[in-house]
Amino acid sequence: MDYAHARHAGNAGDVFKHVALLAVLDELLRDPAPLEYVETHAGDGLYPLGSNGEWSDGIQRLWTDPGTPYASVALVSRYAQLVRGFSKPVAARPEVYPGSPLIAKALLRPGDRMRLFEIDAQAARVLRRTVPDAEVKQEDGLAQLAAPPRALVLIDPPYTQKQQWIDAARAAARIPGVPLLLWYPIKALTRPRALIHELAKQGVHGTAVELHWTPLRLKRDRLNGSGLIFVSLPRAPVGAVCAALVDLGPALQTHGEWGAVEIGF
Ligand SMILES: C[S@@+](CC[C@H](N)C(=O)[O-])C[C@H]1O[C@@H](n2cnc3c(N)ncnc32)[C@H](O)[C@@H]1O
């Protein structure tokens, strides 16, 4: 594999994605019927953090006293506290970062299931150790994706190749009506807008919410922002994520300004 998420764990993209995951699970778990949580690109599940890393512009920015009031109180505070729970209570900085499978596991109920795809052998081994009760498949998550009965699907590819943008849209089109969260990186708007166009062309409609923590006019090695696409989901989690932007934007901005966009399609 030409991608290892460990380098990026806990960065601003993870923060935005995992706050949204929390909001979506909050909503879907209001229904007592069992839920299957499906991830096409699950990663390691848990990432030890070195003394330097992208996490310093991500989760570190929320590493405040547990009592810090955020305007979008419940959601961002709960996310920050959930992540804090994986490090020692007195730690001045995060020691490890929980990936999406562990964020989901923290919310899922005993009757719910997790089906996790991870193509990299080493990452799949770590994932099996990290979430032993999940069904972990060392397979191509996009190729294997099928419509489960009552589920939430998270699609979170590494986007190291242009084709992954197209494959993600095509996979989304194969599961009509299934609640879906799709994450994408933003360095410029060309590919994100092409993704939305491709989804619509495939008959997939929903809402995209983007957070730009670095002005798009600045070209950097790192992300300028990221986006989340909500499909076949009620408005409540989209609204909760939009409300959280007033906390996440100021916390994650890198150059004194931030922006956000909501696109319905
Ligand atoms: C962005 S990371 C996942 C992070 C994880 N979703 C999280 O938020 O904690 C992408 C992962 O996808 C894996 N991967 C890449 N191509 C894949 C494929 N076709 N099927 C399944 N996993 C894949 C990579 O090995 C990597 O671990």
XYZ file of C-alpha atoms and ligand atoms in Angstrom:
292
model
C 0.000 0.000 0.000
C 1.178 3.525 -0.752
C -0.799 4.924 2.163
C -0.548 4.615 5.936
C -3.086 6.549 7.966
C -0.777 6.640 11.026
C 0.948 9.727 9.563
C -2.366 11.567 9.446
C -4.124 10.183 12.536
C -5.869 12.832 14.596
C -5.420 15.550 11.967
C -8.094 18.134 11.228
C -9.649 15.839 8.618
C -10.055 13.072 11.185
C -11.542 15.509 13.686
C -14.181 16.740 11.234
C -14.963 13.222 10.013
C -15.279 11.744 13.494
C -17.438 14.588 14.841
C -19.776 13.910 11.897
C -19.687 10.160 12.560
C -20.777 10.811 16.118
C -23.649 13.025 14.919
C -24.839 10.431 12.404
C -24.669 7.542 14.872
C -26.509 9.633 17.489
C -29.347 9.960 15.038
C -29.455 6.377 13.728
C -29.182 4.862 17.207
C -32.387 6.601 18.279
C -34.085 3.664 16.540
C -33.893 0.555 18.772
C -33.592 -1.797 15.755
C -30.073 -3.305 15.454
C -27.677 -1.397 13.205
C -24.815 -2.725 11.123
C -21.850 -0.342 10.928
C -19.935 -0.879 7.688
C -16.619 0.750 6.807
C -15.006 0.335 3.411
C -11.598 1.704 4.508
C -11.284 1.034 8.233
C -7.574 1.600 8.901
C -5.789 0.338 12.052
C -8.484 1.375 14.504
C -6.046 2.897 16.994
C -2.957 4.999 16.341
C -0.131 5.714 18.799
C 0.893 9.353 18.324
C 4.548 10.434 18.194
C 5.756 13.689 19.702
C 5.173 15.506 16.380
C 2.511 14.950 13.784
C -0.512 16.274 11.964
C -2.463 15.689 15.183
C -0.964 18.927 16.530
C -3.120 20.878 14.035
C -6.054 18.559 14.690
C -7.100 16.860 17.911
C -4.513 18.835 19.906
C -6.514 21.979 19.135
C -9.415 20.457 21.106
C -7.200 19.081 23.884
C -8.637 21.545 26.343
C -9.962 21.034 29.829
C -12.825 18.541 29.650
C -15.177 21.266 30.909
C -14.489 23.712 28.063
C -17.834 24.891 26.761
C -18.225 24.758 22.994
C -21.136 26.555 21.363
C -22.288 23.289 19.780
C -21.963 21.984 23.327
C -22.888 18.367 23.271
C -21.368 17.207 20.004
C -17.840 18.668 20.005
C -17.420 18.294 23.777
C -18.546 14.682 23.651
C -16.181 13.951 20.766
C -13.258 15.588 22.604
C -14.047 13.656 25.774
C -14.398 10.393 23.893
C -10.935 10.827 22.358
C -9.501 11.956 25.701
C -10.655 8.682 27.223
C -8.000 6.805 25.213
C -5.100 8.718 26.800
C -4.109 8.970 30.459
C -6.406 11.401 32.318
C -3.541 13.817 33.073
C -1.925 13.689 29.611
C -1.059 17.184 28.314
C -1.410 15.932 24.759
C -3.120 12.979 23.080
C -1.064 9.791 23.375
C -3.137 7.735 20.957
C -5.903 8.519 18.514
C -8.956 6.280 18.050
C -9.885 5.696 14.411
C -13.440 5.556 13.148
C -14.011 1.897 14.163
C -13.293 2.746 17.804
C -15.341 5.949 17.654
C -18.271 3.901 16.313
C -17.731 1.091 18.808
C -18.002 3.574 21.674
C -21.578 4.313 20.612
C -22.845 1.014 19.228
C -25.077 -1.151 21.419
C -24.632 -4.854 22.220
C -27.050 -5.932 19.456
C -25.331 -3.860 16.740
C -22.643 -5.254 14.406
C -19.501 -3.949 12.749
C -18.252 -5.069 9.329
C -14.900 -3.516 8.509
C -12.926 -3.702 5.254
C -9.208 -2.989 5.279
C -7.055 -4.061 2.344
C -3.637 -3.727 3.942
C -2.558 -6.933 5.732
C -0.670 -5.228 8.557
C -3.460 -2.683 9.163
C -6.068 -5.486 9.119
C -4.045 -7.411 11.740
C -3.907 -4.390 14.025
C -7.611 -3.729 13.406
C -8.564 -7.294 14.415
C -6.669 -6.840 17.694
C -8.190 -3.414 18.283
C -11.822 -4.388 17.659
C -11.898 -8.155 18.274
C -15.691 -8.338 18.180
C -15.921 -6.804 14.678
C -16.022 -8.763 11.440
C -12.806 -7.655 9.715
C -12.325 -8.473 6.039
C -8.972 -7.961 4.377
C -10.581 -7.101 1.055
C -11.293 -4.175 -1.250
C -14.068 -2.371 0.613
C -15.440 -0.554 -2.433
C -15.574 -3.654 -4.617
C -17.288 -5.689 -1.881
C -19.778 -3.056 -0.777
C -23.359 -4.337 -0.961
C -26.583 -2.982 0.508
C -27.010 -4.286 4.068
C -30.554 -4.209 5.579
C -30.222 -1.571 8.346
C -26.817 -0.004 8.233
C -24.593 3.006 8.235
C -21.814 2.912 5.637
C -18.691 5.055 6.002
C -16.582 5.442 2.856
C -13.193 6.960 3.665
C -10.655 6.168 0.916
C -7.056 7.452 1.031
C -7.542 9.357 -2.280
C -3.965 8.648 -3.346
C -5.167 8.079 -6.936
C -7.694 9.993 -9.016
C -9.580 6.762 -9.736
C -10.499 6.444 -6.032
C -12.756 9.511 -6.363
C -14.683 7.843 -9.177
C -14.763 4.432 -7.484
C -16.167 6.003 -4.305
C -19.031 7.595 -6.274
C -19.785 4.345 -8.099
C -19.806 2.360 -4.852
C -22.213 4.890 -3.318
C -24.538 4.374 -6.283
C -24.652 0.607 -5.609
C -26.316 1.067 -2.208
C -29.365 3.246 -2.905
C -31.311 4.209 0.205
C -28.578 3.061 2.628
C -27.434 5.787 5.064
C -23.992 6.817 3.924
C -21.239 9.149 5.074
C -18.493 9.823 2.540
C -15.374 11.795 3.492
C -13.147 13.641 1.016
C -10.008 15.795 1.259
C -9.780 19.362 -0.040
C -6.595 20.835 -1.467
C -8.460 22.572 -4.278
C -12.097 22.393 -5.335
C -11.712 20.646 -8.692
C -11.921 17.043 -7.505
C -14.464 17.654 -4.726
C -16.830 19.347 -7.172
C -16.245 16.580 -9.753
C -17.108 14.035 -7.033
C -20.442 15.729 -6.342
C -21.121 15.900 -10.079
C -20.278 12.203 -10.484
C -22.519 11.239 -7.548
C -25.444 13.171 -9.014
C -24.762 11.614 -12.415
C -24.941 8.183 -10.759
C -28.306 9.109 -9.214
C -26.929 9.684 -5.702
C -28.249 12.852 -4.039
C -27.492 14.303 -0.647
C -25.736 17.126 1.164
C -22.048 17.999 1.271
C -20.651 20.006 4.180
C -17.118 21.352 3.860
C -14.803 22.981 6.363
C -11.882 24.968 4.943
C -9.368 25.489 7.768
C -6.681 26.911 5.468
C -7.567 29.465 2.758
C -7.797 27.701 -0.599
C -5.525 30.371 -2.149
C -2.641 28.933 -0.088
C -1.060 25.792 -1.536
C 0.372 23.505 1.118
C 1.549 19.911 1.492
C -1.296 19.324 3.900
C -5.041 19.535 3.479
C -6.728 22.915 3.229
C -9.946 21.370 4.389
C -12.216 18.387 4.029
C -15.775 17.557 3.204
C -18.456 15.101 4.207
C -21.275 13.876 2.073
C -24.463 12.773 3.795
C -26.722 10.476 1.779
C -30.048 8.905 2.788
C -29.776 10.509 6.216
C -32.221 12.770 8.063
C -31.454 16.486 8.346
C -30.647 16.325 12.095
C -27.010 15.099 11.845
C -26.303 17.500 8.963
C -27.660 20.326 11.115
C -25.613 19.171 14.111
C -22.416 19.162 12.035
C -23.218 22.604 10.599
C -23.784 23.872 14.159
C -20.416 22.409 15.206
C -18.612 24.469 12.526
C -18.618 27.530 14.799
C -16.441 25.551 17.210
C -14.414 23.510 14.731
C -13.620 26.408 12.348
C -11.936 28.681 14.915
C -10.235 25.712 16.602
C -8.788 24.185 13.419
C -7.981 27.284 11.313
C -4.297 27.617 10.450
C -4.049 31.155 9.025
C -6.521 33.263 10.980
C -9.602 32.542 8.898
C -11.888 29.636 8.092
C -14.799 28.961 5.815
C -17.593 26.468 5.397
C -19.866 25.463 2.560
C -23.058 23.423 2.408
C -24.027 22.024 -0.961
C -27.265 20.228 -1.628
C -27.287 18.075 -4.743
C -8.072 7.173 5.448
S -7.564 5.602 6.026
C -8.907 5.065 6.985
C -9.095 5.797 8.265
C -10.280 5.355 9.071
N -11.498 5.320 8.274
C -10.468 6.299 10.226
O -11.162 7.326 10.075
O -9.938 6.012 11.308
C -7.718 4.620 4.590
C -7.432 3.144 4.784
O -7.941 2.461 3.640
C -7.098 1.369 3.365
N -7.395 1.014 1.951
C -6.897 1.544 0.810
N -7.522 1.036 -0.263
C -8.461 0.174 0.201
C -9.456 -0.627 -0.415
N -9.611 -0.647 -1.739
N -10.265 -1.381 0.378
C -10.123 -1.361 1.725
N -9.198 -0.615 2.374
C -8.378 0.155 1.627
C -5.706 1.880 3.663
O -4.839 0.790 3.933
C -5.965 2.762 4.889
O -5.771 2.036 6.076
